[in-house]
DNA sequence: CCTACCGATCGGTAGG
DNA sequence: CCTACCGATCGGTAGG
């Protein structure tokens, strides 16, 4: 996961991975059916880590606005903890595979749709509890929340902006506040 | 540029480019000092196209809020015109090179800082003309505006969301409206 | 898990 | 602009 975030999933060659692990190339490939299989399992491992560190912790919080905040803060904190070395695995993988058809792209699409869908569902729940206004469009708010989180990763990884995650937190807080009932 | 946006700057091999152009590999390499030189010139060409299609057109508009809107609409329209084939060159190149030190990364950083700086400067101008409130922080607003534009590219290229650019336009309009004087 | 090997492709050079 | 070639590396296999 770390290698793939920095050098790309395609950039993790079997030999390179073998050197990193102190074993032979055939020793590595014995664990995977092919390089594509290695890539799929790497994406699955990143999804599992994300599920544990972000989704499960948020699931303990009350459904609605509180859980929505926990999902976003969990995402931000998790990526922040991985900077400057690598940053967000899914951001890097998205850009690498958005133009390459195949099972890796399809898996990434399914995972990202699930996460964006979770944000949308939590906005919807917060509307039912009256914590967010009914005239807010869940898909639009989820789009903007996800946008500022991804921007934080971009600004930190490419530009080295140390304040990127604080900017994302401020934007999330303002977006949610602007969506509250009068 | 088109090949690099889809397959990555590293993925454009000299042989691949030669095939595409119907010439020999040595014929291609004769025009460049090295593959890194080819990558640098590709980034420069993309920056030049961006300058012509977005920055120069916006420069004709009145400084302040109107020019800020023109910069953002120019960016959105330019990337929208290139989808679904490839999307935004700089988004793809950012993710590919954010973890690779060297002159290509440095060039990308300089270009992206210039563009974000231009947005910030235009916010500042709009504050001086009274079109935007003085208590708005230019760097924070520029962060959020840039975020929704990048998110549109991500949502369209990876998820195939046809409404991504309309969502970005709506978010830009709302962000600017929320920053106007009471 | 290993060594040894396959054909293909990589960036780049020599020489014209 | 070309052909011909260099050593290195790619994913993957054979055989143990």
Short mmCIF file of N, CA and C in Angstrom, two decimals, chain B residues 73-173:
data_model
loop_
_atom_site.label_atom_id
_atom_site.label_comp_id
_atom_site.label_asym_id
_atom_site.label_seq_id
_atom_site.Cartn_x
_atom_site.Cartn_y
_atom_site.Cartn_z
N UNK B 73 -15.02 29.38 -14.56
CA UNK B 73 -15.84 28.85 -15.65
C UNK B 73 -14.95 28.39 -16.80
N UNK B 74 -13.86 29.11 -17.06
CA UNK B 74 -12.92 28.70 -18.11
C UNK B 74 -12.30 27.35 -17.80
N UNK B 75 -11.90 27.16 -16.55
CA UNK B 75 -11.31 25.88 -16.14
C UNK B 75 -12.32 24.76 -16.33
N UNK B 76 -13.54 24.99 -15.81
CA UNK B 76 -14.57 23.95 -15.87
C UNK B 76 -14.91 23.61 -17.33
N UNK B 77 -15.10 24.63 -18.13
CA UNK B 77 -15.48 24.40 -19.54
C UNK B 77 -14.37 23.70 -20.31
N UNK B 78 -13.13 24.06 -20.02
CA UNK B 78 -11.99 23.49 -20.72
C UNK B 78 -11.84 22.00 -20.40
N UNK B 79 -11.99 21.65 -19.12
CA UNK B 79 -11.87 20.24 -18.75
C UNK B 79 -13.10 19.46 -19.23
N UNK B 80 -14.27 20.08 -19.14
CA UNK B 80 -15.50 19.43 -19.59
C UNK B 80 -15.39 19.07 -21.08
N UNK B 81 -14.77 19.96 -21.85
CA UNK B 81 -14.63 19.72 -23.29
C UNK B 81 -13.71 18.54 -23.57
N UNK B 82 -12.87 18.18 -22.60
CA UNK B 82 -11.92 17.09 -22.79
C UNK B 82 -12.38 15.77 -22.17
N UNK B 83 -13.58 15.75 -21.65
CA UNK B 83 -14.08 14.49 -21.09
C UNK B 83 -15.01 13.83 -22.09
N UNK B 84 -15.17 12.49 -22.07
CA UNK B 84 -14.53 11.60 -21.12
C UNK B 84 -13.10 11.19 -21.48
N UNK B 85 -12.54 11.71 -22.54
CA UNK B 85 -11.20 11.25 -22.95
C UNK B 85 -10.12 12.02 -22.21
N UNK B 86 -9.70 11.49 -21.07
CA UNK B 86 -8.53 12.04 -20.41
C UNK B 86 -8.83 12.96 -19.25
N UNK B 87 -9.65 13.97 -19.46
CA UNK B 87 -9.91 14.91 -18.38
C UNK B 87 -8.78 15.90 -18.21
N UNK B 88 -8.55 16.30 -16.96
CA UNK B 88 -7.58 17.36 -16.68
C UNK B 88 -6.15 16.83 -16.62
N UNK B 89 -5.32 17.35 -17.49
CA UNK B 89 -3.91 16.96 -17.54
C UNK B 89 -3.22 17.18 -16.20
N UNK B 90 -3.46 18.33 -15.58
CA UNK B 90 -2.72 18.69 -14.37
C UNK B 90 -3.15 17.87 -13.15
N UNK B 91 -4.40 17.47 -13.15
CA UNK B 91 -4.87 16.61 -12.05
C UNK B 91 -4.14 15.27 -12.12
N UNK B 92 -4.10 14.69 -13.32
CA UNK B 92 -3.43 13.40 -13.50
C UNK B 92 -1.94 13.51 -13.21
N UNK B 93 -1.32 14.58 -13.71
CA UNK B 93 0.12 14.75 -13.51
C UNK B 93 0.45 15.01 -12.03
N UNK B 94 -0.42 15.74 -11.34
CA UNK B 94 -0.22 16.00 -9.91
C UNK B 94 -0.13 14.71 -9.13
N UNK B 95 -1.10 13.83 -9.38
CA UNK B 95 -1.13 12.58 -8.62
C UNK B 95 0.06 11.69 -8.98
N UNK B 96 0.47 11.74 -10.23
CA UNK B 96 1.58 10.88 -10.66
C UNK B 96 2.92 11.34 -10.07
N UNK B 97 3.12 12.65 -9.96
CA UNK B 97 4.43 13.16 -9.57
C UNK B 97 4.51 13.71 -8.16
N UNK B 98 3.42 13.66 -7.39
CA UNK B 98 3.51 14.28 -6.06
C UNK B 98 4.48 13.54 -5.14
N UNK B 99 4.80 12.31 -5.46
CA UNK B 99 5.73 11.57 -4.64
C UNK B 99 7.08 11.32 -5.31
N UNK B 100 7.32 11.97 -6.46
CA UNK B 100 8.59 11.75 -7.18
C UNK B 100 9.38 13.04 -7.30
N UNK B 101 10.45 13.17 -6.53
CA UNK B 101 11.24 14.40 -6.61
C UNK B 101 11.86 14.55 -8.00
N UNK B 102 12.13 15.78 -8.39
CA UNK B 102 12.77 16.03 -9.68
C UNK B 102 12.19 17.23 -10.39
N UNK B 103 12.74 17.56 -11.53
CA UNK B 103 12.34 18.78 -12.25
C UNK B 103 10.89 18.77 -12.73
N UNK B 104 10.34 17.60 -13.06
CA UNK B 104 8.95 17.56 -13.52
C UNK B 104 8.02 17.97 -12.37
N UNK B 105 8.25 17.37 -11.22
CA UNK B 105 7.47 17.74 -10.04
C UNK B 105 7.60 19.23 -9.74
N UNK B 106 8.83 19.73 -9.78
CA UNK B 106 9.06 21.15 -9.46
C UNK B 106 8.31 22.07 -10.43
N UNK B 107 8.29 21.69 -11.69
CA UNK B 107 7.56 22.50 -12.68
C UNK B 107 6.06 22.48 -12.39
N UNK B 108 5.54 21.30 -12.07
CA UNK B 108 4.12 21.19 -11.75
C UNK B 108 3.76 22.03 -10.52
N UNK B 109 4.62 21.96 -9.50
CA UNK B 109 4.39 22.75 -8.29
C UNK B 109 4.33 24.24 -8.62
N UNK B 110 5.29 24.70 -9.41
CA UNK B 110 5.35 26.12 -9.75
C UNK B 110 4.08 26.55 -10.50
N UNK B 111 3.63 25.72 -11.44
CA UNK B 111 2.44 26.06 -12.23
C UNK B 111 1.18 26.07 -11.37
N UNK B 112 1.05 25.06 -10.51
CA UNK B 112 -0.15 24.98 -9.68
C UNK B 112 -0.17 26.10 -8.64
N UNK B 113 1.00 26.45 -8.12
CA UNK B 113 1.05 27.57 -7.16
C UNK B 113 0.68 28.88 -7.85
N UNK B 114 1.11 29.02 -9.10
CA UNK B 114 0.77 30.23 -9.83
C UNK B 114 -0.75 30.32 -10.02
N UNK B 115 -1.37 29.19 -10.37
CA UNK B 115 -2.81 29.24 -10.63
C UNK B 115 -3.61 29.49 -9.35
N UNK B 116 -3.25 28.77 -8.29
CA UNK B 116 -3.95 29.00 -7.02
C UNK B 116 -3.71 30.44 -6.54
N UNK B 117 -2.48 30.92 -6.75
CA UNK B 117 -2.16 32.30 -6.37
C UNK B 117 -2.99 33.32 -7.14
N UNK B 118 -3.25 32.99 -8.42
CA UNK B 118 -4.07 33.88 -9.25
C UNK B 118 -5.50 33.96 -8.71
N UNK B 119 -6.03 32.81 -8.29
CA UNK B 119 -7.37 32.81 -7.69
C UNK B 119 -7.38 33.66 -6.42
N UNK B 120 -6.36 33.47 -5.58
CA UNK B 120 -6.28 34.24 -4.34
C UNK B 120 -6.20 35.74 -4.61
N UNK B 121 -5.37 36.10 -5.59
CA UNK B 121 -5.20 37.52 -5.91
C UNK B 121 -6.51 38.13 -6.40
N UNK B 122 -7.27 37.34 -7.16
CA UNK B 122 -8.53 37.86 -7.69
C UNK B 122 -9.58 38.00 -6.60
N UNK B 123 -9.54 37.09 -5.62
CA UNK B 123 -10.41 37.23 -4.45
C UNK B 123 -10.06 38.53 -3.72
N UNK B 124 -8.78 38.75 -3.57
CA UNK B 124 -8.31 39.96 -2.88
C UNK B 124 -8.78 41.23 -3.61
N UNK B 125 -8.66 41.21 -4.95
CA UNK B 125 -9.11 42.35 -5.74
C UNK B 125 -10.62 42.58 -5.55
N UNK B 126 -11.36 41.47 -5.57
CA UNK B 126 -12.82 41.59 -5.41
C UNK B 126 -13.18 42.12 -4.02
N UNK B 127 -12.30 41.91 -3.06
CA UNK B 127 -12.53 42.48 -1.73
C UNK B 127 -12.29 43.99 -1.76
N UNK B 128 -11.27 44.42 -2.50
CA UNK B 128 -10.96 45.85 -2.59
C UNK B 128 -12.08 46.61 -3.30
N UNK B 129 -12.69 45.95 -4.31
CA UNK B 129 -13.79 46.61 -5.03
C UNK B 129 -15.11 46.50 -4.27
N UNK B 130 -15.09 45.76 -3.16
CA UNK B 130 -16.30 45.63 -2.36
C UNK B 130 -17.26 44.56 -2.86
N UNK B 131 -16.82 43.78 -3.85
CA UNK B 131 -17.70 42.72 -4.38
C UNK B 131 -17.73 41.50 -3.47
N UNK B 132 -16.65 41.30 -2.71
CA UNK B 132 -16.61 40.22 -1.72
C UNK B 132 -16.31 40.82 -0.36
N UNK B 133 -16.79 40.17 0.68
CA UNK B 133 -16.61 40.68 2.03
C UNK B 133 -15.15 40.69 2.46
N UNK B 134 -14.79 41.64 3.28
CA UNK B 134 -13.40 41.80 3.73
C UNK B 134 -13.00 40.70 4.72
N UNK B 135 -13.99 40.07 5.38
CA UNK B 135 -13.63 39.06 6.38
C UNK B 135 -13.42 37.67 5.75
N UNK B 136 -13.56 37.58 4.44
CA UNK B 136 -13.27 36.31 3.75
C UNK B 136 -11.76 36.16 3.64
N UNK B 137 -11.26 34.95 3.93
CA UNK B 137 -9.82 34.72 3.79
C UNK B 137 -9.54 34.24 2.36
N UNK B 138 -8.78 35.01 1.57
CA UNK B 138 -8.57 34.64 0.17
C UNK B 138 -8.04 33.22 -0.03
N UNK B 139 -7.07 32.80 0.79
CA UNK B 139 -6.49 31.47 0.61
C UNK B 139 -7.52 30.37 0.90
N UNK B 140 -8.41 30.62 1.87
CA UNK B 140 -9.43 29.62 2.19
C UNK B 140 -10.47 29.53 1.08
N UNK B 141 -10.90 30.66 0.55
CA UNK B 141 -11.89 30.64 -0.52
C UNK B 141 -11.31 30.02 -1.79
N UNK B 142 -10.06 30.38 -2.10
CA UNK B 142 -9.40 29.79 -3.27
C UNK B 142 -9.27 28.28 -3.11
N UNK B 143 -8.96 27.83 -1.89
CA UNK B 143 -8.87 26.39 -1.60
C UNK B 143 -10.19 25.70 -1.92
N UNK B 144 -11.29 26.29 -1.49
CA UNK B 144 -12.60 25.64 -1.68
C UNK B 144 -13.05 25.71 -3.14
N UNK B 145 -12.75 26.80 -3.82
CA UNK B 145 -13.11 26.92 -5.24
C UNK B 145 -12.33 25.90 -6.07
N UNK B 146 -11.04 25.83 -5.81
CA UNK B 146 -10.20 24.87 -6.53
C UNK B 146 -10.63 23.44 -6.22
N UNK B 147 -11.04 23.21 -4.99
CA UNK B 147 -11.47 21.87 -4.56
C UNK B 147 -12.65 21.37 -5.39
N UNK B 148 -13.67 22.18 -5.56
CA UNK B 148 -14.86 21.71 -6.28
C UNK B 148 -14.57 21.51 -7.76
N UNK B 149 -13.65 22.32 -8.30
CA UNK B 149 -13.28 22.13 -9.71
C UNK B 149 -12.56 20.79 -9.89
N UNK B 150 -11.63 20.48 -9.00
CA UNK B 150 -10.91 19.22 -9.10
C UNK B 150 -11.84 18.03 -8.85
N UNK B 151 -12.76 18.20 -7.93
CA UNK B 151 -13.70 17.12 -7.63
C UNK B 151 -14.54 16.79 -8.86
N UNK B 152 -14.88 17.80 -9.64
CA UNK B 152 -15.66 17.56 -10.86
C UNK B 152 -14.90 16.63 -11.80
N UNK B 153 -13.62 16.89 -11.95
CA UNK B 153 -12.81 16.04 -12.82
C UNK B 153 -12.77 14.61 -12.30
N UNK B 154 -12.55 14.47 -10.99
CA UNK B 154 -12.50 13.14 -10.37
C UNK B 154 -13.81 12.39 -10.56
N UNK B 155 -14.92 13.06 -10.25
CA UNK B 155 -16.23 12.39 -10.32
C UNK B 155 -16.58 12.01 -11.75
N UNK B 156 -16.16 12.81 -12.72
CA UNK B 156 -16.46 12.49 -14.11
C UNK B 156 -15.53 11.40 -14.64
N UNK B 157 -14.26 11.50 -14.36
CA UNK B 157 -13.30 10.56 -14.94
C UNK B 157 -13.36 9.19 -14.29
N UNK B 158 -13.50 9.15 -12.97
CA UNK B 158 -13.53 7.84 -12.32
C UNK B 158 -14.95 7.27 -12.27
N UNK B 159 -15.89 8.06 -11.79
CA UNK B 159 -17.24 7.52 -11.56
C UNK B 159 -18.17 7.69 -12.75
N UNK B 160 -17.74 8.48 -13.74
CA UNK B 160 -18.60 8.69 -14.90
C UNK B 160 -19.82 9.54 -14.62
N UNK B 161 -19.75 10.33 -13.57
CA UNK B 161 -20.89 11.19 -13.21
C UNK B 161 -21.06 12.31 -14.23
N UNK B 162 -22.15 12.25 -14.95
CA UNK B 162 -22.39 13.22 -16.02
C UNK B 162 -22.70 14.61 -15.46
N UNK B 163 -23.18 14.63 -14.20
CA UNK B 163 -23.58 15.91 -13.61
C UNK B 163 -22.47 16.60 -12.83
N UNK B 164 -21.26 16.04 -12.89
CA UNK B 164 -20.17 16.55 -12.05
C UNK B 164 -19.86 18.03 -12.31
N UNK B 165 -19.85 18.42 -13.58
CA UNK B 165 -19.47 19.81 -13.87
C UNK B 165 -20.58 20.78 -13.47
N UNK B 166 -21.83 20.34 -13.58
CA UNK B 166 -22.93 21.20 -13.11
C UNK B 166 -22.87 21.35 -11.59
N UNK B 167 -22.49 20.28 -10.90
CA UNK B 167 -22.33 20.37 -9.44
C UNK B 167 -21.23 21.36 -9.09
N UNK B 168 -20.13 21.31 -9.84
CA UNK B 168 -19.03 22.24 -9.58
C UNK B 168 -19.48 23.68 -9.82
N UNK B 169 -20.22 23.90 -10.91
CA UNK B 169 -20.70 25.26 -11.19
C UNK B 169 -21.63 25.75 -10.08
N UNK B 170 -22.50 24.86 -9.60
CA UNK B 170 -23.42 25.24 -8.52
C UNK B 170 -22.64 25.57 -7.25
N UNK B 171 -21.61 24.78 -6.97
CA UNK B 171 -20.81 25.00 -5.76
C UNK B 171 -20.05 26.32 -5.85
N UNK B 172 -19.49 26.61 -7.02
CA UNK B 172 -18.77 27.88 -7.21
C UNK B 172 -19.72 29.05 -7.01
N UNK B 173 -20.90 28.97 -7.61
CA UNK B 173 -21.87 30.06 -7.50
C UNK B 173 -22.27 30.28 -6.04
#
